[in-house]
Short mmCIF file of C-alpha atoms and ligand atoms in Angstrom, two decimals:
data_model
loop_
_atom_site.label_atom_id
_atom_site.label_comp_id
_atom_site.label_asym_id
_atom_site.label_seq_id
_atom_site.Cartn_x
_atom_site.Cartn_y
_atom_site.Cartn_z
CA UNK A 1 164.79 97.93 128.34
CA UNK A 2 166.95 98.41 131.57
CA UNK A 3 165.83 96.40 134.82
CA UNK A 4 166.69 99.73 136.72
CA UNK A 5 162.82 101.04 135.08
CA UNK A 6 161.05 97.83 133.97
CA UNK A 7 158.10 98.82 131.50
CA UNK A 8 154.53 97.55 131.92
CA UNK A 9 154.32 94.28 130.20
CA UNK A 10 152.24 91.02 131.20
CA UNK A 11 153.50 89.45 134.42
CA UNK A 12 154.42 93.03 135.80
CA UNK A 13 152.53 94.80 139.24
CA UNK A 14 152.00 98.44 137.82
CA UNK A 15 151.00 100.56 140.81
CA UNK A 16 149.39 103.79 139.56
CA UNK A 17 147.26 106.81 140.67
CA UNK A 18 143.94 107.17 138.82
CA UNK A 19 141.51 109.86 138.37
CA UNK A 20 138.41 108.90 136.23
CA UNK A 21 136.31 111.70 135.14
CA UNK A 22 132.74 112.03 133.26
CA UNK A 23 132.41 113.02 129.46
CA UNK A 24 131.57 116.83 131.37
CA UNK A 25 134.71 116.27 133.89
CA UNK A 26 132.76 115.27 136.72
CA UNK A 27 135.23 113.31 138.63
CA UNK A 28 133.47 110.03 138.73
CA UNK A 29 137.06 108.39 141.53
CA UNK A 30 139.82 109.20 142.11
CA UNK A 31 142.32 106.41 143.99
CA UNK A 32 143.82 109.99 145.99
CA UNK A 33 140.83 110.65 147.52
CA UNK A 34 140.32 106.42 148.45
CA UNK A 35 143.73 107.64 149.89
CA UNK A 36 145.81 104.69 148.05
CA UNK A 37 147.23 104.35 144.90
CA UNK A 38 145.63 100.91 142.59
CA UNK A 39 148.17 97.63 142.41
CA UNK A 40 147.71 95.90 139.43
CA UNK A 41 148.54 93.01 137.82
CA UNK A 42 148.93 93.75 133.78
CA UNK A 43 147.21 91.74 131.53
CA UNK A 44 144.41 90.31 133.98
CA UNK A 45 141.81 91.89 132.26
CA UNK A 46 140.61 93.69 135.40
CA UNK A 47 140.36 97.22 134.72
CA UNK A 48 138.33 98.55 131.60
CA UNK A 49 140.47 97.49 128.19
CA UNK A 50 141.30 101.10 127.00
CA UNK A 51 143.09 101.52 130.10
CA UNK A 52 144.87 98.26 129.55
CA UNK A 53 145.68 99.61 126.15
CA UNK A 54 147.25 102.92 127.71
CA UNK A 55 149.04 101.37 130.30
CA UNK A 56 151.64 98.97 127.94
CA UNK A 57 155.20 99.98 128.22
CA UNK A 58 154.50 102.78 130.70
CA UNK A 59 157.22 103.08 133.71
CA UNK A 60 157.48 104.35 137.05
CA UNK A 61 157.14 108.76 137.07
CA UNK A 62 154.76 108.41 133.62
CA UNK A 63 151.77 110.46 133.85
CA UNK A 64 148.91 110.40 131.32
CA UNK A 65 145.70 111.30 130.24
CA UNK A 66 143.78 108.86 127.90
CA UNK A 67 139.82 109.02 126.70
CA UNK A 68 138.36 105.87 126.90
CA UNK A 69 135.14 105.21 124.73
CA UNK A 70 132.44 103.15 125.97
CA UNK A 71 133.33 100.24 123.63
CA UNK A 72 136.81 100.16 125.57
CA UNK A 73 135.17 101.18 128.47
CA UNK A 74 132.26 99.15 130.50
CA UNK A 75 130.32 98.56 126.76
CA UNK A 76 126.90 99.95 125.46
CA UNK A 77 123.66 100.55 126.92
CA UNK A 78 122.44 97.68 124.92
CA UNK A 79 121.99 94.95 127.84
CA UNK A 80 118.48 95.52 128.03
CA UNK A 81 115.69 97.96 129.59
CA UNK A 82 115.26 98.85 133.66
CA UNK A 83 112.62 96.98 135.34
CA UNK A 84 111.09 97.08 138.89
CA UNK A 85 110.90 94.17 140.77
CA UNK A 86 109.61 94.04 143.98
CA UNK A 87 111.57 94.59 147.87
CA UNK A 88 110.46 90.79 148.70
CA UNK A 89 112.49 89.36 146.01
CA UNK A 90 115.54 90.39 147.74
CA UNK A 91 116.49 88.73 151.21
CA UNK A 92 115.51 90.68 153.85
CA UNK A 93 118.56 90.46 155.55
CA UNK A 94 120.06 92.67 152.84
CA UNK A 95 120.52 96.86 153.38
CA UNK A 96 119.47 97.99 149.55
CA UNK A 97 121.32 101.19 148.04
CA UNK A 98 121.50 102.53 144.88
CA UNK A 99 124.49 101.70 142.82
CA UNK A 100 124.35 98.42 144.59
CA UNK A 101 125.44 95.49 142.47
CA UNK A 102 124.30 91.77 142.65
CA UNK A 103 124.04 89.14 140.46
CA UNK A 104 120.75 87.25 139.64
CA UNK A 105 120.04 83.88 138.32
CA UNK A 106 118.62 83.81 134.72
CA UNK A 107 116.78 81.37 132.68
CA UNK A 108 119.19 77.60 132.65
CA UNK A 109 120.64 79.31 135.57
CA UNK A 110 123.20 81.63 134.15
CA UNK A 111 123.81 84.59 136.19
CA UNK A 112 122.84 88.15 135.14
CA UNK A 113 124.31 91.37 136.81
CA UNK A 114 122.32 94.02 137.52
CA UNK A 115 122.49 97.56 139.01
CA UNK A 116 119.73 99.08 141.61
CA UNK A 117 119.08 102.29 139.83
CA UNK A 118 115.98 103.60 142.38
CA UNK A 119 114.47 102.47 145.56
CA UNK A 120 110.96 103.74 146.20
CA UNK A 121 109.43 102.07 148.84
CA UNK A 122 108.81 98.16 147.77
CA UNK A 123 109.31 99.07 144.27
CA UNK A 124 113.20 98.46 143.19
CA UNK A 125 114.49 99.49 139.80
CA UNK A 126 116.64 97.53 138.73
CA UNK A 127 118.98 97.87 135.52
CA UNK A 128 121.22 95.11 133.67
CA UNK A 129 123.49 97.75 132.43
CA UNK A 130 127.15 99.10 134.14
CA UNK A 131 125.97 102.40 135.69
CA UNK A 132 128.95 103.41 133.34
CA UNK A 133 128.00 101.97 130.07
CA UNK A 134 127.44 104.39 127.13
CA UNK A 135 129.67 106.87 129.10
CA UNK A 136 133.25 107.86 127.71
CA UNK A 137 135.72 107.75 130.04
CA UNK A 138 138.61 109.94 131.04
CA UNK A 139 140.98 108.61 132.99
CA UNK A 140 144.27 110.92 134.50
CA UNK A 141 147.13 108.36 135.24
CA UNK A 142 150.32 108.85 137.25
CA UNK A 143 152.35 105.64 137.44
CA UNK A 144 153.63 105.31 140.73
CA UNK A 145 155.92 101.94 140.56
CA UNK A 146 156.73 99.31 138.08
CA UNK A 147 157.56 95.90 139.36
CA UNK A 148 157.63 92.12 138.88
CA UNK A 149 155.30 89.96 140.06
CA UNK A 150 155.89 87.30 142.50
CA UNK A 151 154.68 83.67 142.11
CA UNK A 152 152.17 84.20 144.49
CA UNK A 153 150.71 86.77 142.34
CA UNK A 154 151.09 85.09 139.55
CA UNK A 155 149.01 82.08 141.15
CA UNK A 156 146.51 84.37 142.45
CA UNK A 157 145.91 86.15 139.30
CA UNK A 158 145.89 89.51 141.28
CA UNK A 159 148.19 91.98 142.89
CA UNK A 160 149.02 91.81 146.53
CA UNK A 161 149.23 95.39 147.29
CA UNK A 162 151.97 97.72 145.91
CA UNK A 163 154.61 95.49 147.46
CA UNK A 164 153.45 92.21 146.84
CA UNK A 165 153.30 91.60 150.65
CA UNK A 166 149.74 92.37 151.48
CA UNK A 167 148.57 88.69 150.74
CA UNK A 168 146.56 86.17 152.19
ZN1 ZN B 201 145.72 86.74 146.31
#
């Protein structure tokens, strides 16, 4: 392993290009059409695990394509059934979409995410499962740069752009 093309490891920013696509190759994002490539800090835990997986020991000028199934993706369908709740259960304050995410407070207080699946008028469908659950994932990887991470980083637990200077 030469410093002059340091490998994705743990403690390493890998900045990469990603296009994730749909089990029929409906491209579900793409980081070239957000216009910027992803910064990420390896071994965080932050991006689904199969693409963890794929990542390790890449460099700088790999490009990839890896199939991610749902149990190394964002998990099952198996959080639970849909159910409408009503608008006035949600501040009023707050501009509802679908594919909106929020967190709720469960029984003892332990917080359950959930995804608004439909809006029709007061009625709000709500569903506990990742919009992406039960799907399997492709993902198209070009890795962009390889690099350490600085302490700040390090502290943060997150990448501070692809040079490390977009902090705060
Ligand atoms: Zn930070």
């Amino acid at each position: 392993m030469s410093e002059d093309n340091p490998v994705v490891s743990e403690g390493k920013v890998v900045v990469f290009h990603y296009t994730v696509s749909d089990e029929d190759g409906e491209v579900i994002e793409s980081s070239k059409e957000i216009g910027q490539p992803m910064p990420y800090l390896y071994g965080t835990g932050h991006i689904v695990p199969g693409l963890e997986k794929a990542l390790d020991g890449r460099s700088a000028g790999d490009e990839f394509e890896v199939e991610v199934s749902p149990a190394d993706g964002y998990g099952e369908r198996d959080k639970g059934a849909p159910s409408t709740v009503s608008r006035d259960q949600f501040p009023d304050h707050v501009d509802l979409h679908e594919g909106m995410h929020f967190t709720a407070e469960g029984e003892g207080g332990h917080e359950i995410p959930l995804w608004i699946t439909g809006i029709d008028g007061d009625e709000i469908t709500v569903d506990p499962n990742h919009p992406l659950a039960g799907e399997t994932l492709n993902f198209d990887v070009e890795v962009l740069n390889v690099r350490d991470a600085n302490d700040e980083e390090i502290e943060h637990g997150h990448a501070h752009g692809p040079d490390g200077k977009s902090g705060h």
